[in-house]
Short mmCIF file of C-alpha atoms in Angstrom, two decimals:
data_model
loop_
_atom_site.label_atom_id
_atom_site.label_comp_id
_atom_site.label_asym_id
_atom_site.label_seq_id
_atom_site.Cartn_x
_atom_site.Cartn_y
_atom_site.Cartn_z
CA MET A 58 141.69 88.08 189.52
CA THR A 59 140.25 89.36 186.25
CA GLU A 60 138.82 87.07 183.58
CA GLU A 61 137.48 87.79 180.14
CA PHE A 62 134.56 86.01 178.50
CA SER A 63 133.13 86.28 175.02
CA LEU A 64 129.72 85.70 173.49
CA SER A 65 127.78 86.12 170.26
CA THR A 66 124.72 88.32 170.41
CA PRO A 67 121.49 88.28 168.38
CA ALA A 68 120.31 90.96 165.95
CA GLY A 69 119.06 94.17 167.53
CA THR A 70 118.49 94.01 171.27
CA GLY A 71 119.07 90.91 173.39
CA PHE A 72 119.90 89.89 176.94
CA ALA A 73 122.28 87.02 177.70
CA ASP A 74 122.23 85.51 181.19
CA ILE A 75 125.88 85.50 182.32
CA THR A 76 125.29 84.56 185.97
CA ALA A 77 126.90 81.13 185.45
CA GLN A 78 130.09 82.66 184.02
CA VAL A 79 130.31 85.08 186.96
CA ARG A 80 129.92 82.13 189.38
CA GLN A 81 132.65 80.20 187.50
CA SER A 82 134.97 83.15 187.80
CA LEU A 83 134.21 83.48 191.52
CA HIS A 84 134.86 79.74 191.93
CA ARG A 85 138.34 80.05 190.39
CA ALA A 86 139.10 83.11 192.55
CA LEU A 87 138.04 81.17 195.66
CA GLU A 88 140.40 78.33 194.70
CA ALA A 89 143.31 80.79 194.40
CA TYR A 90 142.24 82.40 197.69
CA ALA A 91 142.23 79.00 199.45
CA ALA A 92 145.59 78.09 197.90
CA ALA A 93 147.00 81.29 199.42
CA GLY A 94 145.75 80.20 202.86
CA GLY A 95 142.39 81.98 202.99
CA ASP A 96 139.18 80.42 204.25
CA PRO A 97 136.62 80.58 201.42
CA GLU A 98 133.72 80.42 203.87
CA GLN A 99 134.96 83.63 205.50
CA ALA A 100 135.64 85.39 202.19
CA GLU A 101 133.93 88.71 201.58
CA GLY A 102 134.27 90.92 198.54
CA VAL A 103 132.83 91.65 195.10
CA CYS A 104 132.57 90.43 191.54
CA ARG A 105 132.71 93.41 189.19
CA VAL A 106 131.23 92.74 185.77
CA PHE A 107 132.26 95.20 183.05
CA CYS A 108 131.16 95.65 179.42
CA PRO A 109 133.86 97.24 177.20
CA HIS A 110 131.41 98.10 174.38
CA THR A 111 129.54 101.39 173.96
CA THR A 112 126.35 99.81 172.58
CA GLY A 113 126.22 97.09 175.24
CA ALA A 114 125.67 97.14 179.02
CA ILE A 115 125.41 94.99 182.15
CA THR A 116 122.25 94.76 184.24
CA ILE A 117 120.69 92.68 187.00
CA ASN A 118 117.06 91.66 186.56
CA GLU A 119 114.55 88.81 186.77
CA ASN A 120 115.89 85.33 185.97
CA ALA A 121 112.62 83.38 186.04
CA ASP A 122 110.20 84.63 183.38
CA PRO A 123 111.83 85.40 180.00
CA ASP A 124 108.88 87.69 179.24
CA VAL A 125 110.50 90.27 181.53
CA LEU A 126 113.46 90.47 179.11
CA HIS A 127 111.08 90.80 176.17
CA ASP A 128 109.33 93.66 177.96
CA LEU A 129 112.63 95.34 178.90
CA ALA A 130 113.60 95.41 175.22
CA ILE A 131 110.25 96.96 174.25
CA GLY A 132 110.22 99.49 177.08
CA LEU A 133 113.74 100.67 176.23
CA ALA A 134 112.93 100.86 172.50
CA ARG A 135 109.92 103.07 173.26
CA ALA A 136 111.74 105.32 175.75
CA PHE A 137 114.81 105.69 173.53
CA PRO A 138 113.72 105.42 169.88
CA ASP A 139 115.77 106.48 166.89
CA ARG A 140 115.13 110.19 166.25
CA SER A 141 115.35 112.34 163.15
CA GLU A 142 117.51 114.89 165.01
CA PHE A 143 120.22 112.30 165.66
CA ARG A 144 123.47 113.05 163.78
CA HIS A 145 125.73 110.04 164.43
CA ALA A 146 126.35 108.60 160.96
CA GLU A 147 126.48 105.00 162.15
CA GLY A 148 122.75 105.25 162.90
CA ASN A 149 122.92 103.48 166.28
CA SER A 150 122.57 106.42 168.67
CA ALA A 151 119.57 104.82 170.37
CA ALA A 152 121.83 101.88 171.30
CA HIS A 153 124.46 104.27 172.74
CA LEU A 154 121.70 105.93 174.79
CA LYS A 155 120.46 102.62 176.21
CA SER A 156 124.06 101.70 177.03
CA SER A 157 124.54 104.83 179.16
CA CYS A 158 121.15 104.45 180.86
CA ILE A 159 121.68 100.81 181.84
CA GLY A 160 125.38 101.30 182.54
CA ALA A 161 128.66 99.60 181.68
CA SER A 162 129.05 97.57 184.87
CA GLU A 163 127.45 95.95 187.88
CA THR A 164 129.04 95.21 191.25
CA VAL A 165 127.78 92.06 192.95
CA LEU A 166 128.60 91.48 196.62
CA ILE A 167 130.21 88.30 197.97
CA ARG A 168 129.56 87.11 201.50
CA GLY A 169 130.69 83.79 202.98
CA GLY A 170 132.24 82.90 199.61
CA ARG A 171 128.95 83.26 197.75
CA LEU A 172 127.41 85.82 195.41
CA VAL A 173 124.73 87.82 197.19
CA LEU A 174 121.87 87.81 194.68
CA GLY A 175 118.17 87.93 195.43
CA THR A 176 116.06 84.87 194.58
CA TRP A 177 114.88 86.36 191.29
CA GLN A 178 118.10 88.14 190.28
CA GLY A 179 120.27 87.14 187.34
CA ILE A 180 123.17 89.06 185.75
CA TYR A 181 122.71 89.97 182.08
CA PHE A 182 124.90 91.14 179.23
CA CYS A 183 122.74 93.59 177.25
CA GLU A 184 123.17 93.89 173.51
CA PHE A 185 121.60 96.96 171.92
CA ASP A 186 123.12 96.84 168.42
CA GLY A 187 123.60 93.19 167.49
CA PRO A 188 124.49 90.83 166.07
CA ARG A 189 128.09 91.11 167.24
CA ARG A 190 130.92 89.22 168.83
CA ARG A 191 131.25 90.69 172.34
CA THR A 192 133.37 90.35 175.45
CA PHE A 193 132.87 91.12 179.12
CA LEU A 194 135.19 91.08 182.14
CA VAL A 195 134.73 89.74 185.64
CA GLN A 196 137.06 91.01 188.34
CA THR A 197 136.80 89.23 191.68
CA GLU A 198 138.23 90.65 194.86
CA LEU A 199 138.23 88.63 198.08
CA ARG A 200 139.38 89.29 201.62
CA ARG A 201 138.74 87.99 205.10
CA SER A 202 135.57 89.50 206.53
CA LEU A 203 135.91 91.54 209.69
CA PRO A 204 134.15 90.07 212.74
CA MET B 63 144.25 107.23 196.94
CA THR B 64 141.41 109.68 196.31
CA GLU B 65 141.83 112.81 194.19
CA GLU B 66 139.43 115.63 193.42
CA PHE B 67 139.17 117.45 190.10
CA SER B 68 137.11 120.45 189.07
CA LEU B 69 135.68 121.70 185.81
CA SER B 70 133.39 124.34 184.37
CA THR B 71 130.37 123.10 182.47
CA PRO B 72 128.39 124.65 179.59
CA ALA B 73 124.77 125.86 179.73
CA GLY B 74 122.15 123.12 179.84
CA THR B 75 123.43 119.62 179.07
CA GLY B 76 127.04 118.81 178.24
CA PHE B 77 129.52 115.95 178.41
CA ALA B 78 133.16 116.51 179.38
CA ASP B 79 135.68 113.78 178.55
CA ILE B 80 137.55 113.13 181.82
CA THR B 81 139.43 109.99 180.73
CA ALA B 82 142.76 111.86 180.81
CA GLN B 83 142.22 112.99 184.42
CA VAL B 84 141.34 109.44 185.47
CA ARG B 85 144.54 108.18 183.80
CA GLN B 86 146.58 110.90 185.58
CA SER B 87 145.12 109.85 188.89
CA LEU B 88 145.89 106.19 188.16
CA HIS B 89 149.45 107.19 187.20
CA ARG B 90 150.00 108.88 190.58
CA ALA B 91 148.51 105.90 192.41
CA LEU B 92 150.85 103.56 190.52
CA GLU B 93 153.83 105.71 191.56
CA ALA B 94 152.81 105.45 195.23
CA TYR B 95 152.22 101.71 194.76
CA ALA B 96 155.71 101.25 193.29
CA ALA B 97 157.25 103.40 196.05
CA ALA B 98 155.66 101.01 198.57
CA GLY B 99 157.34 98.04 196.84
CA GLY B 100 154.55 96.93 194.48
CA ASP B 101 155.05 95.97 190.85
CA PRO B 102 152.88 98.27 188.71
CA GLU B 103 152.76 95.71 185.89
CA GLN B 104 151.14 93.20 188.26
CA ALA B 105 148.72 95.74 189.75
CA GLU B 106 145.03 94.96 189.57
CA GLY B 107 142.18 97.04 190.93
CA VAL B 108 139.77 99.83 190.09
CA CYS B 109 139.39 103.55 189.52
CA ARG B 110 136.07 104.71 190.96
CA VAL B 111 134.82 107.97 189.50
CA PHE B 112 132.16 109.76 191.57
CA CYS B 113 130.03 112.86 190.92
CA PRO B 114 128.97 114.66 194.12
CA HIS B 115 126.24 116.72 192.37
CA THR B 116 122.56 115.76 192.04
CA THR B 117 122.14 117.24 188.57
CA GLY B 118 125.33 115.71 187.19
CA ALA B 119 126.44 112.12 186.55
CA ILE B 120 129.30 109.93 185.28
CA THR B 121 129.00 107.71 182.20
CA ILE B 122 131.14 105.70 179.80
CA ASN B 123 130.39 106.07 176.11
CA GLU B 124 131.87 106.60 172.65
CA ASN B 125 135.05 108.69 172.47
CA ALA B 126 135.41 108.96 168.70
CA ASP B 127 132.44 110.75 167.12
CA PRO B 128 131.21 113.81 169.08
CA ASP B 129 127.84 113.39 167.36
CA VAL B 130 127.14 110.53 169.77
CA LEU B 131 127.27 113.02 172.66
CA HIS B 132 124.97 115.39 170.78
CA ASP B 133 122.51 112.54 170.27
CA LEU B 134 122.75 111.44 173.91
CA ALA B 135 121.74 114.94 175.00
CA ILE B 136 118.76 114.93 172.63
CA GLY B 137 117.65 111.41 173.50
CA LEU B 138 117.74 112.17 177.23
CA ALA B 139 115.89 115.47 176.75
CA ARG B 140 113.12 113.66 174.87
CA ALA B 141 112.86 110.76 177.35
CA PHE B 142 112.95 113.04 180.39
CA PRO B 143 111.42 116.40 179.45
CA ASP B 144 110.25 119.06 181.88
CA ARG B 145 106.62 118.26 182.85
CA SER B 146 103.79 120.43 184.07
CA GLU B 147 103.17 118.05 187.02
CA PHE B 148 106.66 118.65 188.39
CA ARG B 149 106.63 120.49 191.73
CA HIS B 150 110.30 121.19 192.55
CA ALA B 151 110.51 124.98 192.69
CA GLU B 152 114.02 125.16 191.27
CA GLY B 153 112.61 123.96 187.93
CA ASN B 154 115.39 121.45 187.22
CA SER B 155 113.65 118.16 187.99
CA ALA B 156 114.41 116.81 184.52
CA ALA B 157 118.11 117.22 185.34
CA HIS B 158 117.69 115.32 188.63
CA LEU B 159 115.93 112.55 186.71
CA LYS B 160 118.74 112.24 184.16
CA SER B 161 121.24 112.19 187.02
CA SER B 162 119.57 109.16 188.65
CA CYS B 163 119.15 107.35 185.33
CA ILE B 164 122.79 107.77 184.27
CA GLY B 165 124.11 107.36 187.82
CA ALA B 166 126.52 109.11 190.16
CA SER B 167 129.54 106.88 189.53
CA GLU B 168 131.38 104.47 187.27
CA THR B 169 133.85 101.77 188.26
CA VAL B 170 136.63 101.16 185.76
CA LEU B 171 138.78 98.03 186.09
CA ILE B 172 142.59 98.06 186.18
CA ARG B 173 144.60 95.11 184.95
CA GLY B 174 148.38 95.03 184.56
CA GLY B 175 148.53 98.63 185.77
CA ARG B 176 146.24 99.88 182.99
CA LEU B 177 142.63 101.00 182.74
CA VAL B 178 140.54 98.35 181.03
CA LEU B 179 138.51 100.39 178.54
CA GLY B 180 137.21 99.25 175.17
CA THR B 181 138.63 100.86 172.03
CA TRP B 182 135.71 103.28 171.73
CA GLN B 183 135.12 103.96 175.43
CA GLY B 184 135.77 107.27 177.15
CA ILE B 185 134.72 108.41 180.64
CA TYR B 186 132.43 111.44 180.76
CA PHE B 187 131.28 113.92 183.38
CA CYS B 188 127.64 114.67 182.50
CA GLU B 189 126.20 118.11 183.19
CA PHE B 190 122.39 118.34 183.07
CA ASP B 191 121.84 121.80 184.58
CA GLY B 192 124.75 124.00 183.56
CA PRO B 193 126.59 126.23 183.48
CA ARG B 194 128.19 125.44 186.83
CA ARG B 195 131.50 124.93 188.55
CA ARG B 196 131.64 121.18 189.30
CA THR B 197 133.92 118.64 190.93
CA PHE B 198 134.41 114.90 190.64
CA LEU B 199 136.46 112.37 192.59
CA VAL B 200 138.68 109.53 191.46
CA GLN B 201 139.52 106.83 193.99
CA THR B 202 142.14 104.31 192.87
CA GLU B 203 142.66 101.00 194.60
CA LEU B 204 145.52 98.72 193.62
CA ARG B 205 146.70 95.32 194.78
CA ARG B 206 148.80 92.46 193.51
CA SER B 207 146.81 90.27 191.17
CA LEU B 208 146.39 86.62 192.16
CA PRO B 209 148.07 84.11 189.81
CA MET C 137 131.80 93.91 206.77
CA THR C 138 128.39 93.35 205.20
CA GLU C 139 125.15 94.28 206.95
CA GLU C 140 121.55 93.74 205.95
CA PHE C 141 118.71 96.16 206.61
CA SER C 142 115.00 95.84 206.01
CA LEU C 143 112.18 98.28 205.38
CA SER C 144 108.53 98.45 204.45
CA THR C 145 107.68 100.34 201.28
CA PRO C 146 104.54 102.24 200.24
CA ALA C 147 102.16 101.30 197.43
CA GLY C 148 103.45 101.87 193.91
CA THR C 149 106.62 103.96 193.69
CA GLY C 150 108.44 105.41 196.69
CA PHE C 151 111.89 106.52 197.76
CA ALA C 152 113.23 105.81 201.27
CA ASP C 153 116.22 107.81 202.49
CA ILE C 154 118.69 105.20 203.78
CA THR C 155 121.68 107.52 204.27
CA ALA C 156 121.46 107.16 208.06
CA GLN C 157 121.60 103.35 207.86
CA VAL C 158 124.63 103.52 205.55
CA ARG C 159 126.36 105.85 208.04
CA GLN C 160 125.52 103.47 210.92
CA SER C 161 127.03 100.60 209.01
CA LEU C 162 130.16 102.65 208.26
CA HIS C 163 130.38 103.57 211.95
CA ARG C 164 130.39 99.90 212.98
CA ALA C 165 132.99 99.07 210.33
CA LEU C 166 135.21 101.91 211.60
CA GLU C 167 134.95 100.52 215.13
CA ALA C 168 136.09 97.09 213.92
CA TYR C 169 138.84 98.77 211.88
CA ALA C 170 140.06 100.69 214.94
CA ALA C 171 139.89 97.54 217.09
CA ALA C 172 142.18 95.85 214.56
CA GLY C 173 144.71 98.68 214.96
CA GLY C 174 143.69 100.94 212.08
CA ASP C 175 143.39 104.71 212.30
CA PRO C 176 139.81 105.66 211.34
CA GLU C 177 140.89 109.16 210.33
CA GLN C 178 143.22 107.65 207.71
CA ALA C 179 140.67 105.13 206.48
CA GLU C 180 139.79 105.16 202.81
CA GLY C 181 137.39 102.86 200.99
CA VAL C 182 133.78 102.40 199.98
CA CYS C 183 130.30 101.60 201.17
CA ARG C 184 128.53 99.48 198.55
CA VAL C 185 124.75 99.58 198.82
CA PHE C 186 122.95 96.74 197.03
CA CYS C 187 119.25 96.01 196.39
CA PRO C 188 118.47 92.27 195.99
CA HIS C 189 115.03 92.89 194.44
CA THR C 190 114.26 93.14 190.70
CA THR C 191 111.57 95.81 191.09
CA GLY C 192 113.64 97.98 193.45
CA ALA C 193 116.87 99.95 193.01
CA ILE C 194 119.38 102.21 194.77
CA THR C 195 120.01 105.82 193.74
CA ILE C 196 121.68 108.99 194.99
CA ASN C 197 119.73 112.22 194.63
CA GLU C 198 118.61 115.41 196.35
CA ASN C 199 118.05 115.18 200.11
CA ALA C 200 116.60 118.64 200.73
CA ASP C 201 113.34 119.17 198.83
CA PRO C 202 110.99 116.14 198.85
CA ASP C 203 109.38 117.52 195.70
CA VAL C 204 112.39 116.19 193.79
CA LEU C 205 111.40 112.64 194.78
CA HIS C 206 107.80 113.32 193.75
CA ASP C 207 109.04 114.53 190.36
CA LEU C 208 111.40 111.54 189.95
CA ALA C 209 108.42 109.20 190.42
CA ILE C 210 106.40 111.08 187.80
CA GLY C 211 109.23 111.39 185.30
CA LEU C 212 109.98 107.65 185.53
CA ALA C 213 106.29 106.74 185.23
CA ARG C 214 106.03 108.82 182.05
CA ALA C 215 109.27 107.50 180.50
CA PHE C 216 108.49 103.88 181.37
CA PRO C 217 104.70 103.41 181.40
CA ASP C 218 102.89 100.08 181.31
CA ARG C 219 102.47 99.06 177.63
CA SER C 220 99.97 96.85 175.87
CA GLU C 221 102.81 94.90 174.20
CA PHE C 222 104.18 93.79 177.58
CA ARG C 223 103.84 90.03 178.15
CA HIS C 224 105.01 89.43 181.73
CA ALA C 225 101.94 87.99 183.45
CA GLU C 226 102.69 89.64 186.79
CA GLY C 227 101.92 93.01 185.17
CA ASN C 228 104.86 94.86 186.71
CA SER C 229 107.23 95.10 183.75
CA ALA C 230 107.41 98.89 184.06
CA ALA C 231 108.82 98.38 187.57
CA HIS C 232 111.45 95.93 186.24
CA LEU C 233 112.39 98.51 183.60
CA LYS C 234 112.84 101.29 186.15
CA SER C 235 114.91 98.91 188.28
CA SER C 236 117.39 98.28 185.44
CA CYS C 237 117.55 101.97 184.48
CA ILE C 238 118.25 103.19 188.01
CA GLY C 239 120.42 100.19 188.88
CA ALA C 240 120.75 97.65 191.69
CA SER C 241 123.59 99.35 193.56
CA GLU C 242 125.54 102.49 194.37
CA THR C 243 129.14 102.79 195.46
CA VAL C 244 129.86 105.64 197.86
CA LEU C 245 133.46 106.66 198.52
CA ILE C 246 134.97 106.97 202.01
CA ARG C 247 137.82 109.36 202.69
CA GLY C 248 139.24 110.16 206.13
CA GLY C 249 136.70 107.80 207.68
CA ARG C 250 133.73 109.69 206.24
CA LEU C 251 131.26 109.15 203.42
CA VAL C 252 132.05 111.45 200.50
CA LEU C 253 128.63 112.83 199.60
CA GLY C 254 127.85 116.21 198.10
CA THR C 255 125.91 118.73 200.20
CA TRP C 256 122.61 117.83 198.55
CA GLN C 257 123.15 114.11 198.11
CA GLY C 258 121.23 111.42 199.97
CA ILE C 259 121.13 107.66 199.32
CA TYR C 260 117.71 106.23 198.48
CA PHE C 261 116.11 102.81 198.32
CA CYS C 262 113.72 102.96 195.34
CA GLU C 263 110.50 100.95 195.39
CA PHE C 264 108.76 100.56 192.03
CA ASP C 265 106.17 97.89 192.87
CA GLY C 266 105.10 98.39 196.48
CA PRO C 267 103.90 97.88 199.06
CA ARG C 268 106.43 95.21 200.04
CA ARG C 269 108.81 94.15 202.77
CA ARG C 270 112.29 94.78 201.33
CA THR C 271 115.93 94.39 202.29
CA PHE C 272 119.17 96.03 201.23
CA LEU C 273 122.82 95.33 201.96
CA VAL C 274 125.69 97.63 202.87
CA GLN C 275 129.22 96.30 202.42
CA THR C 276 131.96 98.52 203.83
CA GLU C 277 135.58 98.10 202.88
CA LEU C 278 138.29 100.13 204.60
CA ARG C 279 142.04 100.36 204.23
CA ARG C 280 144.83 102.77 205.04
CA SER C 281 145.03 105.50 202.42
CA LEU C 282 148.28 105.81 200.49
CA PRO C 283 150.17 109.06 201.10
#
């Protein structure tokens, strides 16, 4: 099952916590799995979260202290600043660079019908060239776990 | 189904658009899926693209303006330059570093028998220590999508 | 099949080769696959390796010369140093940054019942804020390869 979500992003760089949307999508997939005769508590698999934009990305990082997100934005801006040698006329090459370094997708494991995330992990949509209207996809795949 | 492709890369850093090869591989997988009784238009799944080289990588980024690729090469060279403290005798540690930051693989979703890529997204084989003869793998997995 | 492993990490940054644990996990999954009537030599699929910690990561890089790992640590420390603008009170924002740049997981392909890794590729658990007791997960998925 693949679902699409949309969001509005702030100016410049921002991180939107999308963990709740991924859990919603998993919940609907588990309902379909149960309707087809599967046992959700034995379901194993993955949620794949994909960003279809070349100046956005998906990452997993700390969900407790928002200062971590502030510091991620600063650290990426310093490592990948705009540079005078850049040629791309749109002027957002630094955002494209951050997108490739963070990556377009994350794969989150499912075990016993639940997302396997560490205590401090949240899933984030990363905006590097906002503000924009954006979308992301969540594909959930479930099957019976082997003994 | 897993297929292997090969390519020749330029000196230093370069990005080869391999989206067409990934689509070819998906096309062959869809033919096998249909031959086994599946409906390609209901097929959901993934193409996994993997680079088996430690100074190469796979990324997804802009497919329209080649200046973006030029700027990616420059931005990575500036963020991860050669350093006097490096010890690796082969002298290509900066390439290994870029390889780990960009990552060895990408997972691209399939929905309705088609790759789910944004308008501006292409799939790239990244060379960070060329020229070399390189290979990459595409593994396609298809199944019937749940309602 | 999903298995959990644990390890102790050194102070600061370190890379632990976990390729052997991933192979062990694949081996057990192949046994279960064979017990269920599958032919391991025709098995295709993936091992997904996931790090549930926000100052750790998983990467694939050179397994031969340990100097490459030394140089990776230095190159990441230089690209993502601690910065006076950082706000996160725990003082480990640089580690969170490295975690997002390297990424929480890797997907390794399986073909003919074997991990598809290049000659020089090993799978590494990355510690960016050690010493700590850490865990990682390996989820193996196998199926009969299409002709």
